[in-house]
């Protein structure tokens, strides 16, 4: 069974640009969550999508947005990139929504974004 | 106060010893707790989940939960060098919140 697939693996962008990251969940999983991981802040929750609806959102500015398609694939967009957005962006899928508190997350390998 | 707190370490133990990793959480309403392991340069992978007070054992791993003290721990028995990684504690508080992680080093 294929795992969570994230593309691209690496990205280098310039301040002010925008970027779109893609995530394909495990087959049958309908929830996709996005996390930002940095050495200083650890893993921080961005948002969760379930059945094409945003279910929950973390404390990130509106420059961070996402969407989910009918096949459960998800994209995350960051506009007007800042140096501080350099991080590993991890996507995780689960069979049920995070509100089903016993549904563990399965992570992809992440997209390493560098903003210069 | 962070919602989920862990000592960043590093925690260093000799091969064959018991490694004890601890985590506290601030939201008394948290219903479920997870331990993830993350090797350097890799993504987190689920090791254990625990939902009720007490101990839960899976092979060399034991998760312990004490909701009254808002405390979760992970014990790794017979630690191996391959256990060297960062261990992330996560609590469900309406969304899954992760601690900063504890780096474990198992020395041969």
Short mmCIF file of N, CA and C in Angstrom, two decimals, chain A residues 3 10-11 14 21 27 37 39 53 55 57 70 81 104 115:
data_model
loop_
_atom_site.label_atom_id
_atom_site.label_comp_id
_atom_site.label_asym_id
_atom_site.label_seq_id
_atom_site.Cartn_x
_atom_site.Cartn_y
_atom_site.Cartn_z
N UNK A 3 2.35 4.91 0.58
CA UNK A 3 2.23 5.83 1.70
C UNK A 3 1.80 7.19 1.23
N UNK A 10 12.04 19.12 -2.64
CA UNK A 10 12.82 20.31 -2.33
C UNK A 10 12.35 21.47 -3.22
N UNK A 11 12.39 22.65 -2.61
CA UNK A 11 12.01 23.87 -3.33
C UNK A 11 12.89 25.01 -2.84
N UNK A 14 12.30 32.66 -3.82
CA UNK A 14 12.77 33.98 -3.41
C UNK A 14 11.67 34.69 -2.63
N UNK A 21 2.47 23.40 -2.66
CA UNK A 21 2.95 22.07 -2.31
C UNK A 21 1.80 21.09 -2.47
N UNK A 27 -4.36 5.68 0.15
CA UNK A 27 -5.64 5.31 -0.44
C UNK A 27 -6.66 4.99 0.65
N UNK A 37 7.55 22.20 10.16
CA UNK A 37 8.55 21.79 11.13
C UNK A 37 9.81 22.63 10.96
N UNK A 39 13.53 23.84 13.33
CA UNK A 39 14.32 23.47 14.51
C UNK A 39 13.88 24.23 15.76
N UNK A 53 -13.34 19.91 3.02
CA UNK A 53 -13.68 21.02 3.91
C UNK A 53 -12.57 21.23 4.92
N UNK A 55 -11.33 21.64 8.35
CA UNK A 55 -11.93 21.30 9.63
C UNK A 55 -11.33 22.08 10.79
N UNK A 57 -7.81 24.90 11.93
CA UNK A 57 -6.73 25.77 11.44
C UNK A 57 -5.84 26.15 12.60
N UNK A 70 -11.64 16.30 -4.58
CA UNK A 70 -12.60 15.20 -4.36
C UNK A 70 -11.90 13.85 -4.23
N UNK A 81 6.14 34.94 0.07
CA UNK A 81 7.06 34.20 0.93
C UNK A 81 7.99 35.11 1.71
N UNK A 104 -4.84 7.95 14.16
CA UNK A 104 -3.46 8.42 14.09
C UNK A 104 -3.10 8.97 12.71
N UNK A 115 13.63 29.65 1.46
CA UNK A 115 13.32 30.98 0.93
C UNK A 115 14.57 31.85 1.05
#
